[in-house]
Amino acid sequence: MKVADVYIHGEWRWPDTWVTRYPSLLDLQHFTSHSADKVVWRSSSGLELDYGTSSVWNDIRTAHDEVPWSDMVWFPQAIPRHSFFMWLLVNKKLKTQDIMARWLSSGNMNFNLMCCSLCTLGPDSHEHLFFECPYSDQVWKGVKDLAGLHNVTNSWGSIYDHLVHFRGSKNAKHVIGRMVVSAAGYFVWQERNARLFSTKKRGANRLIEVILTTVRMKLHTMRFKRTSQVDSILQDWSLPRGLVIEDDDCG
């Protein structure tokens, strides 16, 4: 209820159920105010703020320091399902075979018989899949140059360090680099699972094509500031000149 609903013509008009439960309401002093009713939020530090979900959420949530990889996982140009996958990847939450091998086996299941479904050379792991496996290494080498990642090796540590270093950059090359790494990891993981749970297989060259096509389609929805670097990017990715604008860097 609003104050105006219970304070009428200079008198408190409390609902009977309120007075029964809280008799002290009868002792409440009268007041004079010409201000309009409004909803406010008194913060944990005692400040009165305009009520809003943002101010309330920031006040009641448990805050932590921002992680260094946030901008390389969540950024405006990202494909949402790829961002969610990258969140799992950087936190090493994917159920790779080396992790499953630590679980207690039951029945006739023997985790020692597991092998990477991409190369069959041994159990897969986080580092193996991204991108030290011969199959995923071939995929990485097939996509990294177009993403401007020529000098980045196939180890996840090297890739992670590069992305974190440029995590806040709006430079078109760095944005595309994040997109390509996310797409490469997503589709390698997808291929790994497809081979584990079905008979479907795609060669490395086919997966490279899928990754680059997916990123190219996303680039068609973006706009780029006119620079010599962007002209080169448009040419390399076979994108139309109509994507160039004069204002933002990479939108």
Coordinates of C-alpha atoms in Angstrom, one line a residue:
M1 CA 0.0 0.0 0.0
K2 CA 1.0 3.6 -0.4
V3 CA 1.1 6.2 2.4
A4 CA -1.8 8.0 0.8
D5 CA -4.0 4.8 1.3
V6 CA -3.6 4.9 5.1
Y7 CA -3.1 8.6 5.8
I8 CA -6.2 10.5 4.8
H9 CA -7.1 14.1 5.7
G10 CA -4.4 14.3 8.3
E11 CA -5.4 11.0 10.1
W12 CA -4.0 7.5 10.0
R13 CA -6.6 5.0 8.7
W14 CA -5.0 1.6 9.5
P15 CA -6.6 -1.6 8.4
D16 CA -8.0 -3.4 11.5
T17 CA -5.8 -6.5 10.9
W18 CA -2.7 -4.2 11.0
V19 CA -3.7 -2.6 14.3
T20 CA -4.5 -6.0 15.8
R21 CA -1.1 -7.3 14.9
Y22 CA 0.9 -4.1 15.5
P23 CA -0.8 -2.0 18.2
S24 CA 2.1 0.5 18.2
L25 CA 0.7 1.9 14.9
L26 CA -1.8 3.8 17.0
D27 CA 1.0 5.8 18.6
L28 CA 2.5 6.9 15.3
Q29 CA 2.8 10.7 15.0
H30 CA 1.1 12.7 12.3
F31 CA 3.2 14.3 9.7
T32 CA 2.9 16.9 7.0
S33 CA 4.3 16.3 3.5
H34 CA 3.7 17.7 0.1
S35 CA 5.9 15.3 -1.7
A36 CA 4.6 12.7 -4.1
D37 CA 4.8 9.1 -3.1
K38 CA 7.8 7.2 -4.6
V39 CA 9.5 3.9 -4.1
V40 CA 13.1 4.1 -2.8
W41 CA 15.8 1.6 -1.8
R42 CA 17.9 2.0 1.3
S43 CA 21.2 0.4 0.5
S44 CA 23.3 -1.6 2.8
S45 CA 25.5 1.5 3.3
G46 CA 22.5 3.6 4.4
L47 CA 22.0 5.6 1.1
E48 CA 18.5 6.1 -0.3
L49 CA 18.5 5.3 -4.0
D50 CA 15.8 5.4 -6.7
Y51 CA 14.4 1.8 -6.7
G52 CA 15.6 -0.3 -9.6
T53 CA 16.4 -3.9 -10.2
S54 CA 20.0 -3.0 -11.0
S55 CA 20.6 -1.1 -7.7
V56 CA 18.9 -3.8 -5.6
W57 CA 20.7 -6.6 -7.3
N58 CA 24.1 -4.9 -6.9
D59 CA 23.3 -4.3 -3.2
I60 CA 22.2 -7.9 -2.2
R61 CA 24.4 -10.0 -4.4
T62 CA 27.8 -11.4 -3.3
A63 CA 30.3 -9.5 -5.3
H64 CA 33.7 -11.0 -6.5
D65 CA 36.6 -9.6 -8.4
E66 CA 36.1 -9.8 -12.1
V67 CA 37.8 -12.8 -13.7
P68 CA 40.4 -12.0 -16.4
W69 CA 38.7 -14.1 -19.0
S70 CA 35.2 -12.5 -18.8
D71 CA 35.5 -10.3 -21.9
M72 CA 37.0 -13.1 -24.0
V73 CA 33.9 -15.3 -23.2
W74 CA 31.1 -12.8 -23.0
F75 CA 31.3 -10.0 -25.7
P76 CA 28.6 -8.4 -27.9
Q77 CA 29.6 -10.1 -31.1
A78 CA 29.8 -13.6 -29.6
I79 CA 27.5 -16.5 -30.6
P80 CA 25.6 -17.3 -27.4
R81 CA 26.0 -21.1 -27.5
H82 CA 29.7 -20.6 -28.2
S83 CA 30.0 -18.3 -25.2
F84 CA 28.4 -20.9 -22.9
F85 CA 30.8 -23.5 -24.2
M86 CA 33.8 -21.2 -23.7
W87 CA 32.7 -20.6 -20.1
L88 CA 32.9 -24.4 -19.6
L89 CA 36.2 -24.6 -21.4
V90 CA 38.1 -21.9 -19.6
N91 CA 36.8 -23.3 -16.2
K92 CA 37.8 -26.8 -17.3
K93 CA 34.3 -28.1 -16.7
L94 CA 34.0 -30.3 -19.8
K95 CA 33.7 -34.0 -19.0
T96 CA 36.8 -35.2 -20.8
Q97 CA 37.9 -38.9 -20.6
D98 CA 40.7 -38.2 -18.2
I99 CA 38.2 -36.7 -15.7
M100 CA 35.7 -39.5 -16.2
A101 CA 38.5 -42.1 -15.6
R102 CA 38.7 -40.8 -12.0
W103 CA 35.1 -41.7 -11.4
L104 CA 34.3 -45.0 -9.7
S105 CA 33.4 -47.5 -12.3
S106 CA 30.4 -49.8 -12.0
G107 CA 29.3 -53.0 -13.7
N108 CA 31.5 -54.0 -16.7
M109 CA 32.5 -50.5 -17.6
N110 CA 36.3 -50.1 -17.9
F111 CA 37.5 -46.5 -18.3
N112 CA 41.0 -47.8 -19.1
L113 CA 39.7 -48.7 -22.6
M114 CA 38.7 -45.2 -23.4
C115 CA 40.5 -43.4 -26.2
C116 CA 40.1 -40.1 -28.0
S117 CA 37.4 -40.5 -30.6
L118 CA 39.2 -38.0 -32.9
C119 CA 42.7 -39.7 -33.1
T120 CA 42.3 -43.0 -31.1
L121 CA 45.8 -42.5 -29.7
G122 CA 44.8 -42.4 -26.0
P123 CA 42.3 -40.9 -23.6
D124 CA 41.3 -37.3 -24.4
S125 CA 41.8 -34.5 -22.0
H126 CA 41.3 -30.7 -21.9
E127 CA 44.8 -30.0 -23.4
H128 CA 44.6 -32.9 -25.8
L129 CA 41.3 -31.8 -27.4
F130 CA 42.2 -28.1 -27.5
F131 CA 44.2 -28.4 -29.7
E132 CA 47.1 -30.9 -29.3
C133 CA 45.2 -33.9 -30.7
P134 CA 46.5 -34.5 -34.3
Y135 CA 42.9 -34.0 -35.6
S136 CA 42.2 -30.8 -33.6
D137 CA 45.7 -29.5 -34.3
Q138 CA 44.9 -29.8 -38.1
V139 CA 41.7 -27.9 -37.4
W140 CA 43.5 -25.2 -35.5
K141 CA 46.1 -24.7 -38.2
G142 CA 43.3 -24.5 -40.7
V143 CA 41.5 -21.6 -39.0
K144 CA 44.1 -19.6 -37.0
D145 CA 45.7 -17.7 -39.9
L146 CA 42.4 -16.2 -41.1
A147 CA 41.7 -15.1 -37.5
G148 CA 45.0 -13.3 -37.3
L149 CA 46.5 -15.9 -34.8
H150 CA 49.5 -16.8 -36.9
N151 CA 51.9 -16.9 -34.0
V152 CA 49.7 -18.6 -31.5
T153 CA 50.6 -22.3 -31.0
N154 CA 48.1 -25.2 -30.6
S155 CA 48.4 -25.3 -26.8
W156 CA 45.5 -24.1 -24.8
G157 CA 47.8 -22.1 -22.5
S158 CA 49.1 -20.2 -25.4
I159 CA 45.7 -19.5 -26.9
Y160 CA 44.3 -18.5 -23.5
D161 CA 47.1 -16.1 -22.8
H162 CA 46.7 -14.4 -26.2
L163 CA 42.9 -14.0 -25.8
V164 CA 43.3 -12.6 -22.2
H165 CA 45.9 -10.2 -23.3
F166 CA 43.5 -8.6 -25.9
R167 CA 40.3 -9.4 -23.9
G168 CA 38.9 -5.9 -23.9
S169 CA 40.0 -4.9 -27.4
K170 CA 37.3 -3.8 -29.9
N171 CA 39.8 -4.1 -32.7
A172 CA 38.1 -6.1 -35.5
K173 CA 41.0 -8.6 -35.7
H174 CA 40.9 -9.3 -32.0
V175 CA 37.1 -9.7 -32.0
I176 CA 37.3 -12.2 -34.9
G177 CA 40.1 -14.0 -33.1
R178 CA 37.8 -14.6 -30.1
M179 CA 35.0 -15.7 -32.4
V180 CA 37.2 -18.2 -34.2
V181 CA 38.6 -19.7 -31.1
S182 CA 35.1 -20.1 -29.6
A183 CA 33.8 -21.7 -32.8
A184 CA 36.8 -24.0 -33.2
G185 CA 36.5 -25.3 -29.6
Y186 CA 32.7 -25.7 -29.9
F187 CA 32.8 -27.7 -33.1
V188 CA 35.8 -29.8 -32.1
W189 CA 33.8 -30.8 -28.9
Q190 CA 30.7 -31.4 -31.0
E191 CA 32.7 -33.7 -33.4
R192 CA 34.3 -35.5 -30.4
N193 CA 30.8 -36.3 -29.0
A194 CA 29.3 -37.2 -32.3
R195 CA 32.0 -39.8 -32.8
L196 CA 31.6 -41.2 -29.3
F197 CA 27.9 -41.6 -29.5
S198 CA 27.2 -42.2 -33.1
T199 CA 28.9 -43.3 -36.3
K200 CA 28.9 -39.9 -37.9
K201 CA 32.3 -38.5 -38.8
R202 CA 33.6 -35.3 -40.4
G203 CA 37.1 -34.9 -41.7
A204 CA 39.3 -32.1 -40.4
N205 CA 38.9 -30.1 -43.6
R206 CA 35.2 -30.3 -43.4
L207 CA 35.2 -29.1 -39.8
I208 CA 37.5 -26.2 -40.8
E209 CA 34.9 -25.2 -43.5
V210 CA 32.0 -25.4 -40.9
I211 CA 33.9 -23.2 -38.4
L212 CA 34.9 -20.5 -41.0
T213 CA 31.4 -20.5 -42.5
T214 CA 29.8 -20.1 -39.1
V215 CA 32.0 -17.2 -38.3
R216 CA 31.6 -15.6 -41.7
M217 CA 27.8 -15.7 -41.3
K218 CA 28.1 -13.9 -38.0
L219 CA 30.4 -11.3 -39.5
H220 CA 27.7 -10.5 -42.1
T221 CA 25.6 -9.1 -39.2
M222 CA 28.4 -6.8 -38.0
R223 CA 29.6 -3.4 -39.0
F224 CA 33.2 -2.2 -39.2
K225 CA 35.0 1.1 -39.0
R226 CA 36.8 1.9 -42.2
T227 CA 40.5 1.2 -41.8
S228 CA 43.2 -0.5 -43.9
Q229 CA 43.0 -3.5 -41.6
V230 CA 39.3 -3.8 -42.1
D231 CA 39.7 -3.6 -45.9
S232 CA 42.0 -6.6 -45.6
I233 CA 39.6 -8.5 -43.3
L234 CA 36.7 -8.0 -45.7
Q235 CA 38.8 -9.3 -48.5
D236 CA 40.1 -12.3 -46.6
W237 CA 36.7 -13.3 -45.4
S238 CA 34.9 -12.5 -48.7
L239 CA 32.6 -10.0 -47.0
P240 CA 30.7 -7.2 -48.8
R241 CA 32.0 -3.6 -48.6
G242 CA 28.6 -2.5 -47.3
L243 CA 29.6 -3.7 -43.8
V244 CA 31.9 -0.7 -43.4
I245 CA 30.6 2.4 -41.5
E246 CA 32.4 5.6 -40.4
D247 CA 31.6 5.5 -36.7
D248 CA 32.1 2.5 -34.4
D249 CA 35.2 0.3 -34.5
C250 CA 33.5 -3.0 -34.6
G251 CA 29.8 -3.3 -33.8

